[in-house]
Amino acid sequence: MTIKDIARLSGYSLGTVSRVLNNHPDVSETARRRVLEVVKEQGFEPNSNARHLKMRNPSSVAVLVKGSQNLLFLDILERIQARFELSGEEVYVAYLDEDEDEVKYAISLSKQRRPKGFLFLGGDMEFFKREFDQIDVPCVLLTNNAESLGAGNLSSFSTDDGTAAEEVMDYLYSCGHENIGVIGGNLSIDQISYGRLKGVKRSAKNHGQSFELGKQYEPCRFSMAEGYEAAKRLLERNPGITALFALGDVIALGAMRAAADMGLSIPGDISIVGFDGTASSEYSIPRLTTVKQDTEQLADRGVRTLLQSIHYELPTVHEYVPYKLIKRESVAELSA
Amino acid sequence: MTIKDIARLSGYSLGTVSRVLNNHPDVSETARRRVLEVVKEQGFEPNSNARHLKMRNPSSVAVLVKGSQNLLFLDILERIQARFELSGEEVYVAYLDEDEDEVKYAISLSKQRRPKGFLFLGGDMEFFKREFDQIDVPCVLLTNNAESLGAGNLSSFSTDDGTAAEEVMDYLYSCGHENIGVIGGNLSIDQISYGRLKGVKRSAKNHGQSFELGKQYEPCRFSMAEGYEAAKRLLERNPGITALFALGDVIALGAMRAAADMGLSIPGDISIVGFDGTASSEYSIPRLTTVKQDTEQLADRGVRTLLQSIHYELPTVHEYVPYKLIKRESVAELSA
DNA sequence: CTGAAAGCGCTTACAG
DNA sequence: CTGAAAGCGCTTACAG
């Protein structure tokens, strides 16, 4: 069943059928009705390969989600889709693996589907540095700051990770904690954890405290299992730690379990703080104190900016979206 | 940059370039080397639209994941991908919304890409009844039993939800609980919750206990937020409940929080059981007693069966995969 | 408003 | 082993 069959069945030509299918204005009402009728009764669906092969002009907007297991992104994505729908934009979303090269993927997609723009949900600056210059449509990166890249077609909205992490540490110090452990991420400058770690060190310095990577930091990937192991390793290596700052909620959840298994009560014996503000942090026992990233604003401003730069010539922007340290039940004040 | 440019640059013809790109055996080593060299230096990537437009013969296998937030599916998917990779099969995976029509999607994909087979991760039997007959390649459905559909090209592997639920209830009764509440899902016969609810009723009957939907059941979707609300509603309506069986782990996690907020200790004042056996159930505080679905077997047998029915003419199978009631910390024995 | 025709970038018999 | 040519199912100027 092709457009040709529809043409034959409806008594119109190939061209007319195509025009009806694409909502071109210059088709008679009679023709439109008749063609649609046949299309419906045959359950016809145009072949998108042929369509994209011909169409030189851009169609939809593409959203690239980095890490299909990342709950934070899934939250943001939901709202992004609603937003685009409101604007009547067609959206193509692809879920990439956590380590996949999103820029390479975008380049390839550019050739196949010619999207009007890209919205990156998370990204590795390493990849952007390497070949983002091969992409020429407007783009927006969410949750990472892309200012240093200096690309003319890439805006970004993110949380000020450094300041947020600093605030977490300030809070912990103000509660009387001094030996604070940090877990999660790694030391690579291109990774999201890098900025958070910088904030940690800044706060330590401001409080005249030392922060020694070797004694107080343990890297790990973003999962409960790895958070569990990392917390355990760090706590065993440095039993004097009274508070743990996990650079992600899932890591924090794993850490809470590790502490419990070591016979430590939370927050009685050890305080724990997360990062992200996902649903799990709200329902855990005890409720997790965490940095809530503003997913609504991230989504809204990301979508608005992308749409605007598709339609007008605009300078790129790189802005922080407000975050909020939500104090819940997993942190205790240390009595002096 | 098209295959034509590569032909010109390499000094070979269009056909030869295409054959190199598709690993056809009848190409001289010299030609292959030269073409690949040009392809590489130009960073050329063939246009997949044109490719799929031409190729009449099926290519990859398609995996349709129902609900991109469902952690159970994400677990299974990971292993499925590894399995297919081992067999050298190309996989195309699509994430659908929880309420999207996976069968419609498969039909459309059939026309565009002609996959050799489909692997459905979750599904709504309602949609299968409606138009699965339009799909003619081999298919496998995971986590739902499709036997009643009687399709000649659809096998299924699932957990015996009814028996598992029955075992949960038996266990709860054996611990001395009598007023047991159940939350999650809905009463639709096409939904996964239906079978579990049947097991619940069976167990009640076997124990000479009554199970009144109105008093002991509260429907809800599969999320922590809804689990929280449902648990609260049910517990308020029927304060005598001593154990809660949540038809999904995420629901159970929400329910645990609700109980805690009502001042109930777990399992001291109320016991809670989940279903699925996702990672979160292992790391929660207290650890959640739950039915672990065998994601490994589900994935392995699903992949194997699909591959076999692609290559040979085989009768369809509908089998249960063993589950396991994992007794952890969220259930207490009631002293008589 | 409608039709005939060219062409999008590939693959694959068919000759040689 | 290689090339010339047909054709996959569409869209879109170009005429009329």
XYZ file of C-alpha atoms (C1' of nucleotides) in Angstrom:
704
model
C 0.000 0.000 0.000
C 1.631 3.197 -1.189
C 0.588 6.671 -2.107
C 0.216 5.354 -5.631
C -2.519 2.942 -4.598
C -4.322 5.746 -2.826
C -4.099 7.792 -6.005
C -5.618 5.000 -8.068
C -8.342 4.248 -5.535
C -9.335 7.864 -5.102
C -9.190 8.735 -8.769
C -6.715 11.548 -8.180
C -3.086 11.856 -9.087
C -0.041 11.114 -7.022
C 0.707 14.775 -6.512
C -2.720 15.614 -5.215
C -2.646 12.792 -2.710
C 0.711 13.944 -1.448
C -0.565 17.482 -1.112
C -3.568 16.357 0.882
C -1.341 14.314 3.164
C 0.851 17.325 3.787
C -1.992 19.758 4.364
C -1.151 21.983 1.447
C -3.721 24.736 1.041
C -4.136 24.512 -2.719
C -6.323 21.427 -2.889
C -10.068 21.457 -3.478
C -12.270 20.486 -0.596
C -13.752 17.685 -2.706
C -10.382 16.181 -3.463
C -9.253 16.468 0.124
C -12.324 14.731 1.422
C -12.167 11.915 -1.091
C -8.483 11.226 -0.570
C -8.754 11.278 3.209
C -11.635 8.860 2.941
C -9.589 6.336 1.015
C -6.579 6.838 3.268
C -8.710 6.089 6.268
C -10.458 3.043 4.889
C -7.126 1.582 3.825
C -5.413 2.477 7.063
C -2.666 3.976 4.951
C 0.450 5.461 6.506
C 3.059 7.187 4.369
C 6.532 5.730 4.390
C 8.635 8.051 6.478
C 11.869 6.938 4.858
C 10.742 8.120 1.466
C 9.370 11.252 2.999
C 12.557 12.192 4.816
C 14.615 11.274 1.833
C 12.859 13.896 -0.234
C 12.195 16.633 2.262
C 15.098 19.002 2.330
C 13.483 21.341 4.801
C 13.776 20.673 8.516
C 10.862 19.110 10.339
C 10.825 18.398 14.016
C 12.872 19.257 17.035
C 15.073 16.533 18.534
C 15.585 15.835 22.227
C 18.576 13.721 23.204
C 18.348 12.181 26.662
C 21.621 11.056 28.117
C 21.141 7.999 30.308
C 17.728 6.376 30.182
C 17.973 5.496 33.859
C 18.445 9.026 35.066
C 15.263 9.917 36.929
C 16.119 13.612 36.987
C 16.160 13.725 33.198
C 12.985 11.721 32.936
C 11.272 14.352 35.108
C 12.507 17.185 32.936
C 11.668 15.328 29.758
C 8.052 14.924 30.719
C 7.607 18.658 30.990
C 9.607 19.372 27.864
C 7.302 17.205 25.832
C 4.243 18.928 27.238
C 5.748 22.301 26.382
C 6.578 21.438 22.814
C 3.151 19.974 22.346
C 1.632 23.255 23.465
C 3.614 25.053 20.790
C 2.474 22.525 18.244
C 6.015 21.320 17.653
C 6.726 17.778 16.636
C 9.346 16.211 18.870
C 11.690 13.362 18.203
C 13.228 11.933 21.377
C 16.106 9.528 21.601
C 17.432 7.878 24.750
C 21.164 7.373 24.730
C 23.269 5.290 26.990
C 25.039 7.103 29.795
C 28.392 6.805 28.039
C 27.228 7.234 24.467
C 28.455 10.162 22.410
C 25.452 12.478 22.134
C 27.195 14.847 19.756
C 28.043 12.120 17.290
C 24.459 10.999 17.470
C 23.211 14.512 16.787
C 25.494 14.876 13.783
C 24.200 11.666 12.313
C 20.604 12.635 13.002
C 21.221 15.971 11.326
C 22.003 14.212 8.098
C 19.055 11.836 8.266
C 16.207 13.954 9.526
C 17.395 17.535 9.458
C 15.802 18.565 12.752
C 15.282 22.278 13.317
C 17.135 22.164 16.586
C 18.483 19.976 19.367
C 17.762 19.909 23.063
C 20.395 17.991 24.999
C 19.380 16.560 28.348
C 22.733 16.163 29.964
C 25.972 15.963 28.072
C 29.651 15.320 28.253
C 31.636 18.453 27.469
C 34.396 16.243 26.181
C 32.209 15.271 23.227
C 31.059 18.823 22.666
C 34.604 20.068 22.431
C 35.471 17.362 19.973
C 32.956 17.946 17.213
C 30.029 20.115 18.167
C 31.215 22.527 15.481
C 29.775 20.158 12.912
C 26.267 21.007 14.045
C 24.803 24.173 12.644
C 21.214 24.285 13.884
C 20.269 25.999 17.184
C 20.870 23.888 20.284
C 20.236 24.057 24.000
C 22.037 22.044 26.655
C 20.315 21.379 29.975
C 21.949 20.727 33.397
C 25.448 21.488 32.108
C 26.980 24.877 31.540
C 28.337 25.225 28.017
C 29.590 28.784 28.228
C 33.262 27.885 28.038
C 32.686 26.185 24.707
C 31.831 29.519 23.132
C 29.716 28.009 20.374
C 27.500 30.461 18.517
C 24.542 28.118 18.303
C 24.510 26.576 21.769
C 22.760 27.996 24.816
C 22.656 26.294 28.189
C 20.670 26.279 31.405
C 21.954 24.590 34.469
C 22.171 24.589 38.202
C 25.097 26.400 39.704
C 26.575 23.158 40.921
C 29.513 24.751 42.627
C 27.499 27.222 44.685
C 24.880 24.608 45.512
C 27.513 22.188 46.743
C 29.122 24.989 48.691
C 25.807 25.723 50.365
C 25.378 22.092 51.308
C 28.799 22.104 52.943
C 28.152 25.431 54.665
C 24.988 23.960 56.087
C 26.757 20.857 57.272
C 29.513 22.912 58.910
C 26.893 25.113 60.543
C 25.369 22.000 62.034
C 28.682 21.316 63.690
C 30.034 18.701 61.317
C 33.719 18.914 60.575
C 34.767 15.592 59.203
C 32.573 15.457 56.127
C 32.809 12.791 53.433
C 31.849 13.248 49.803
C 30.919 10.441 47.404
C 30.007 10.223 43.758
C 31.207 11.164 40.283
C 34.851 11.489 39.464
C 37.591 14.047 39.148
C 37.395 14.651 35.397
C 37.048 18.308 34.578
C 34.426 17.580 31.921
C 32.111 15.807 34.298
C 29.229 17.295 36.223
C 30.794 16.242 39.521
C 33.775 18.487 38.945
C 31.894 21.708 39.639
C 30.256 20.290 42.732
C 33.583 19.188 44.080
C 34.973 22.655 43.558
C 32.187 24.079 45.695
C 32.975 21.550 48.368
C 36.582 22.646 48.525
C 35.661 26.306 48.521
C 33.394 25.882 51.518
C 36.000 23.897 53.392
C 38.497 26.636 52.816
C 36.081 29.354 53.936
C 35.513 27.487 57.146
C 39.158 26.942 57.758
C 38.622 23.234 57.408
C 40.726 20.883 55.413
C 39.280 18.735 52.698
C 41.580 15.944 51.679
C 40.497 14.003 48.628
C 42.275 10.901 49.793
C 40.575 10.791 53.151
C 37.256 12.396 52.438
C 36.313 11.573 48.883
C 35.273 8.392 47.130
C 34.245 8.382 43.455
C 31.439 6.242 42.075
C 28.878 6.094 39.288
C 25.298 7.240 39.728
C 23.523 4.170 41.067
C 22.385 2.878 44.440
C 24.675 -0.110 44.242
C 27.759 2.017 43.651
C 26.648 4.564 46.229
C 26.350 1.755 48.733
C 29.841 0.471 48.073
C 31.432 3.886 47.972
C 29.873 4.920 51.266
C 31.024 1.729 52.863
C 34.577 2.112 51.632
C 34.809 5.703 52.736
C 33.256 5.093 56.140
C 35.606 2.211 56.782
C 38.612 4.168 55.697
C 37.629 7.195 57.747
C 35.401 6.173 60.658
C 35.396 9.670 62.116
C 33.115 11.013 59.397
C 29.883 12.434 60.796
C 28.246 13.602 57.574
C 28.152 12.325 54.018
C 27.427 14.469 50.991
C 26.379 12.305 48.047
C 26.631 14.022 44.684
C 23.346 12.474 43.513
C 20.131 11.243 45.151
C 20.509 7.653 44.012
C 23.981 7.599 45.482
C 22.608 9.021 48.725
C 19.957 6.317 48.892
C 22.628 3.646 48.551
C 24.706 5.415 51.183
C 21.796 5.490 53.613
C 21.495 1.747 53.277
C 25.192 1.283 53.811
C 25.116 3.378 56.956
C 22.138 1.441 58.282
C 23.942 -1.826 57.596
C 26.932 -0.595 59.524
C 24.660 -0.052 62.482
C 24.666 3.709 62.089
C 21.400 5.535 62.586
C 20.488 8.406 60.281
C 20.780 11.154 61.206
C 21.668 10.178 64.788
C 25.079 8.748 64.009
C 25.581 10.072 60.538
C 23.980 12.793 58.457
C 23.420 12.344 54.730
C 22.693 14.858 51.975
C 21.835 14.179 48.347
C 21.673 16.160 45.124
C 18.911 16.485 42.505
C 15.659 16.421 44.424
C 14.075 13.445 42.693
C 10.861 11.820 43.932
C 12.750 9.077 45.769
C 14.357 11.618 48.055
C 10.928 12.718 49.176
C 9.675 9.261 50.015
C 12.718 7.699 51.615
C 12.894 6.924 55.306
C 14.182 9.200 56.651
C 13.338 11.829 54.046
C 16.499 12.951 52.337
C 17.907 16.437 52.659
C 18.955 17.374 49.159
C 19.545 20.086 46.576
C 16.465 20.366 44.421
C 17.228 21.277 40.852
C 14.413 23.301 39.344
C 13.255 20.881 36.669
C 10.298 23.065 35.685
C 12.413 26.088 34.933
C 15.077 24.021 33.253
C 12.448 22.586 30.941
C 10.530 25.800 30.347
C 13.463 28.031 29.632
C 15.191 25.404 27.581
C 12.196 24.952 25.328
C 11.470 28.663 25.037
C 15.043 29.531 24.166
C 15.327 26.784 21.597
C 12.103 27.829 19.906
C 13.172 31.448 19.844
C 16.569 30.775 18.380
C 14.965 28.651 15.703
C 12.764 31.536 14.650
C 14.985 34.558 15.253
C 18.639 35.416 15.177
C 19.558 35.648 18.842
C 22.715 35.709 20.925
C 23.292 32.550 22.950
C 22.684 32.596 26.679
C 24.179 30.587 29.492
C 22.194 30.929 32.657
C 21.783 29.327 36.011
C 18.387 28.326 37.191
C 17.690 28.700 40.929
C 18.150 25.613 43.054
C 16.970 25.006 46.574
C 18.548 23.220 49.470
C 15.642 21.294 50.953
C 16.269 20.516 54.570
C 14.473 17.369 55.541
C 15.201 14.641 58.030
C 18.550 13.137 57.153
C 20.789 15.745 58.766
C 21.301 16.300 62.487
C 22.974 19.064 64.410
C 26.026 17.963 66.288
C 25.933 19.023 69.881
C 29.250 20.615 70.684
C 28.265 14.079 0.931
C 26.670 10.999 -0.611
C 27.752 7.622 -1.792
C 28.186 9.226 -5.193
C 30.889 11.536 -3.895
C 32.660 8.603 -2.340
C 32.501 6.824 -5.695
C 34.029 9.781 -7.494
C 36.718 10.331 -4.866
C 37.702 6.690 -4.708
C 37.634 6.107 -8.438
C 35.169 3.251 -8.139
C 31.537 3.009 -9.102
C 28.478 3.585 -7.025
C 27.727 -0.105 -6.841
C 31.139 -1.037 -5.571
C 31.027 1.567 -2.847
C 27.645 0.304 -1.731
C 28.932 -3.249 -1.670
C 31.882 -2.282 0.460
C 29.618 -0.438 2.865
C 27.417 -3.506 3.197
C 30.258 -5.959 3.607
C 29.480 -7.924 0.502
C 32.059 -10.646 -0.063
C 32.551 -10.134 -3.806
C 34.720 -7.034 -3.658
C 38.462 -7.007 -4.188
C 40.606 -6.272 -1.203
C 42.105 -3.297 -3.039
C 38.736 -1.737 -3.729
C 37.572 -2.321 -0.191
C 40.636 -0.669 1.270
C 40.502 2.322 -1.023
C 36.790 2.951 -0.487
C 37.015 2.602 3.275
C 39.897 5.030 3.256
C 37.853 7.706 1.515
C 34.818 7.014 3.676
C 36.905 7.536 6.739
C 38.660 10.660 5.643
C 35.328 12.214 4.652
C 33.549 11.062 7.779
C 30.861 9.720 5.510
C 27.722 8.130 6.876
C 25.153 6.554 4.552
C 21.670 8.007 4.630
C 19.525 5.506 6.461
C 16.323 6.763 4.883
C 17.505 5.909 1.424
C 18.852 2.646 2.691
C 15.639 1.519 4.332
C 13.623 2.726 1.408
C 15.416 0.310 -0.859
C 16.009 -2.649 1.373
C 13.039 -4.934 1.078
C 14.547 -7.560 3.281
C 14.135 -7.245 7.020
C 17.025 -5.894 9.002
C 17.079 -5.583 12.733
C 15.020 -6.748 15.619
C 12.840 -4.175 17.385
C 12.319 -3.883 21.126
C 9.331 -1.846 22.317
C 9.551 -0.709 25.937
C 6.267 0.274 27.471
C 6.764 3.047 30.015
C 10.161 4.666 30.076
C 9.930 5.109 33.840
C 9.426 1.464 34.638
C 12.611 0.352 36.392
C 11.738 -3.322 36.037
C 11.706 -2.997 32.262
C 14.893 -1.009 32.246
C 16.572 -3.871 34.114
C 15.326 -6.438 31.622
C 16.202 -4.239 28.676
C 19.814 -3.989 29.701
C 20.222 -7.730 29.544
C 18.237 -8.061 26.345
C 20.575 -5.706 24.595
C 23.589 -7.608 25.812
C 22.063 -10.863 24.579
C 21.269 -9.589 21.122
C 24.708 -8.126 20.849
C 26.182 -11.534 21.596
C 24.182 -13.006 18.728
C 25.357 -10.235 16.475
C 21.829 -8.932 16.010
C 21.177 -5.294 15.391
C 18.559 -3.957 17.781
C 16.248 -1.028 17.411
C 14.725 0.056 20.720
C 11.840 2.458 21.195
C 10.508 3.766 24.500
C 6.777 4.311 24.522
C 4.689 6.142 27.006
C 2.878 4.040 29.583
C -0.467 4.580 27.866
C 0.717 4.526 24.272
C -0.524 1.865 21.884
C 2.461 -0.431 21.370
C 0.716 -2.509 18.732
C -0.103 0.486 16.571
C 3.505 1.538 16.900
C 4.712 -1.889 15.849
C 2.452 -1.901 12.812
C 3.784 1.431 11.702
C 7.362 0.350 12.300
C 6.732 -2.779 10.265
C 5.997 -0.683 7.238
C 8.953 1.645 7.690
C 11.764 -0.637 8.743
C 10.538 -4.163 8.265
C 12.108 -5.565 11.418
C 12.597 -9.313 11.570
C 10.733 -9.546 14.824
C 9.396 -7.657 17.816
C 10.104 -8.004 21.499
C 7.472 -6.277 23.623
C 8.476 -5.244 27.120
C 5.105 -5.013 28.756
C 1.886 -4.536 26.871
C -1.788 -3.887 27.119
C -3.797 -6.909 25.979
C -6.543 -4.536 24.931
C -4.323 -3.270 22.125
C -3.203 -6.747 21.171
C -6.755 -7.935 20.783
C -7.576 -4.965 18.635
C -5.052 -5.257 15.857
C -2.151 -7.541 16.560
C -3.363 -9.636 13.611
C -1.866 -7.006 11.338
C 1.626 -8.012 12.394
C 3.071 -11.022 10.665
C 6.652 -11.310 11.891
C 7.554 -13.387 14.969
C 6.970 -11.617 18.281
C 7.593 -12.196 21.962
C 5.788 -10.477 24.811
C 7.501 -10.206 28.192
C 5.871 -9.914 31.658
C 2.360 -10.495 30.283
C 0.802 -13.797 29.326
C -0.553 -13.728 25.790
C -1.841 -17.272 25.591
C -5.515 -16.318 25.499
C -4.895 -14.262 22.387
C -4.083 -17.405 20.438
C -1.926 -15.624 17.885
C 0.267 -17.877 15.770
C 3.258 -15.546 15.834
C 3.300 -14.412 19.445
C 5.006 -16.183 22.324
C 5.122 -14.870 25.863
C 7.097 -15.231 29.063
C 5.812 -13.875 32.286
C 5.602 -14.321 36.006
C 2.651 -16.279 37.274
C 1.187 -13.175 38.852
C -1.766 -14.972 40.367
C 0.238 -17.658 42.108
C 2.855 -15.169 43.244
C 0.232 -12.894 44.738
C -1.376 -15.898 46.361
C 1.944 -16.832 47.924
C 2.369 -13.335 49.294
C -1.040 -13.512 50.904
C -0.421 -17.019 52.240
C 2.750 -15.749 53.822
C 0.973 -12.786 55.353
C -1.780 -15.014 56.751
C 0.824 -17.392 58.125
C 2.349 -14.469 59.972
C -0.972 -13.965 61.670
C -2.307 -11.092 59.600
C -6.004 -11.217 58.830
C -7.021 -7.742 57.840
C -4.814 -7.258 54.828
C -5.044 -4.315 52.453
C -4.053 -4.356 48.797
C -3.118 -1.302 46.731
C -2.199 -0.664 43.121
C -3.404 -1.200 39.580
C -7.046 -1.385 38.718
C -9.782 -3.907 38.116
C -9.582 -4.049 34.311
C -9.251 -7.595 33.060
C -6.619 -6.545 30.516
C -4.295 -5.076 33.099
C -1.430 -6.788 34.848
C -3.024 -6.138 38.233
C -6.020 -8.306 37.411
C -4.162 -11.593 37.738
C -2.503 -10.536 40.956
C -5.831 -9.586 42.444
C -7.228 -12.973 41.518
C -4.438 -14.634 43.470
C -5.214 -12.426 46.415
C -8.828 -13.518 46.456
C -7.899 -17.170 46.032
C -5.642 -17.085 49.048
C -8.265 -15.317 51.136
C -10.788 -17.987 50.249
C -8.376 -20.799 51.035
C -7.806 -19.323 54.450
C -11.478 -18.840 55.117
C -10.901 -15.113 55.190
C -13.012 -12.538 53.480
C -11.534 -10.100 51.014
C -13.833 -7.207 50.310
C -12.716 -4.930 47.513
C -14.521 -1.970 49.019
C -12.801 -2.256 52.363
C -9.482 -3.789 51.482
C -8.508 -2.571 48.039
C -7.458 0.787 46.686
C -6.440 1.200 43.034
C -3.603 3.498 41.913
C -1.056 3.933 39.154
C 2.524 2.737 39.461
C 4.302 5.631 41.149
C 5.449 6.533 44.640
C 3.152 9.533 44.787
C 0.081 7.496 43.948
C 1.161 4.664 46.225
C 1.474 7.159 49.032
C -2.019 8.521 48.540
C -3.621 5.145 48.024
C -2.066 3.735 51.186
C -3.223 6.733 53.147
C -6.774 6.509 51.866
C -7.018 2.811 52.560
C -5.472 3.030 56.002
C -7.819 5.820 56.965
C -10.836 4.005 55.670
C -9.868 0.770 57.352
C -7.634 1.452 60.369
C -7.642 -2.198 61.414
C -5.356 -3.218 58.568
C -2.130 -4.798 59.803
C -0.479 -5.604 56.473
C -0.366 -3.922 53.090
C 0.363 -5.720 49.843
C 1.403 -3.234 47.159
C 1.163 -4.555 43.620
C 4.450 -2.884 42.637
C 7.674 -1.878 44.406
C 7.308 1.825 43.683
C 3.830 1.726 45.158
C 5.195 -0.061 48.204
C 7.854 2.602 48.673
C 5.193 5.290 48.645
C 3.104 3.241 51.048
C 6.015 2.874 53.458
C 6.320 6.620 53.559
C 2.611 7.052 54.127
C 2.674 4.609 57.012
C 5.650 6.366 58.562
C 3.864 9.695 58.252
C 0.851 8.279 60.029
C 3.124 7.398 62.897
C 3.116 3.704 62.087
C 6.377 1.823 62.383
C 7.294 -0.781 59.785
C 6.971 -3.640 60.395
C 6.082 -3.058 64.047
C 2.681 -1.526 63.425
C 2.185 -2.446 59.824
C 3.788 -4.921 57.453
C 4.360 -4.052 53.806
C 5.093 -6.234 50.780
C 5.948 -5.141 47.246
C 6.121 -6.749 43.837
C 8.883 -6.777 41.176
C 12.124 -6.943 43.113
C 13.734 -3.794 41.724
C 16.936 -2.345 43.146
C 15.085 0.191 45.286
C 13.455 -2.582 47.260
C 16.864 -3.814 48.250
C 18.131 -0.477 49.479
C 15.078 0.899 51.247
C 14.909 1.245 55.003
C 13.605 -1.177 56.086
C 14.435 -3.491 53.204
C 11.279 -4.404 51.366
C 9.870 -7.907 51.294
C 8.832 -8.415 47.687
C 8.231 -10.816 44.821
C 11.307 -10.872 42.663
C 10.549 -11.364 39.006
C 13.346 -13.221 37.289
C 14.531 -10.517 34.919
C 17.459 -12.613 33.713
C 15.319 -15.517 32.599
C 12.696 -13.240 31.165
C 15.340 -11.574 29.049
C 17.242 -14.730 28.099
C 14.283 -16.859 27.112
C 12.591 -13.990 25.379
C 15.599 -13.320 23.210
C 16.290 -16.972 22.509
C 12.718 -17.710 21.525
C 12.479 -14.696 19.288
C 15.686 -15.578 17.504
C 14.587 -19.167 17.035
C 11.194 -18.287 15.640
C 12.854 -15.911 13.233
C 15.020 -18.678 11.868
C 12.771 -21.732 12.114
C 9.103 -22.526 11.937
C 8.162 -23.140 15.550
C 4.999 -23.408 17.595
C 4.436 -20.485 19.947
C 5.034 -20.962 23.645
C 3.566 -19.257 26.678
C 5.526 -19.977 29.767
C 5.955 -18.778 33.279
C 9.341 -17.943 34.576
C 10.019 -18.752 38.229
C 9.586 -15.918 40.701
C 10.779 -15.735 44.262
C 9.212 -14.274 47.349
C 12.104 -12.545 49.040
C 11.478 -12.173 52.726
C 13.297 -9.165 54.055
C 12.564 -6.725 56.819
C 9.214 -5.124 56.137
C 6.984 -7.900 57.441
C 6.432 -8.880 61.076
C 4.749 -11.829 62.680
C 1.692 -10.941 64.656
C 1.751 -12.449 68.135
C -1.590 -14.134 68.688
C -6.758 23.404 -8.392
C -4.382 19.287 -10.727
C -1.168 16.168 -13.300
C 3.280 14.557 -15.279
C 7.952 14.285 -14.305
C 12.338 14.792 -11.991
C 14.947 13.485 -8.283
C 16.120 12.491 -3.050
C 20.399 8.571 -1.836
C 20.655 4.301 -1.690
C 20.608 -1.336 -3.125
C 20.609 -5.046 -6.178
C 19.762 -7.982 -10.024
C 21.918 -8.180 -14.632
C 25.769 -8.253 -17.780
C 30.243 -8.679 -18.581
C 35.251 -8.528 -9.269
C 32.945 -4.282 -11.352
C 29.780 -0.970 -13.722
C 25.338 0.794 -15.651
C 20.667 1.018 -14.715
C 16.225 0.341 -12.551
C 13.535 1.354 -8.802
C 12.236 1.932 -3.534
C 7.938 5.743 -2.072
C 7.694 9.969 -1.582
C 7.762 15.694 -2.543
C 7.851 19.622 -5.302
C 8.767 22.874 -8.878
C 6.731 23.385 -13.489
C 2.920 23.709 -16.693
C -1.569 24.249 -17.544
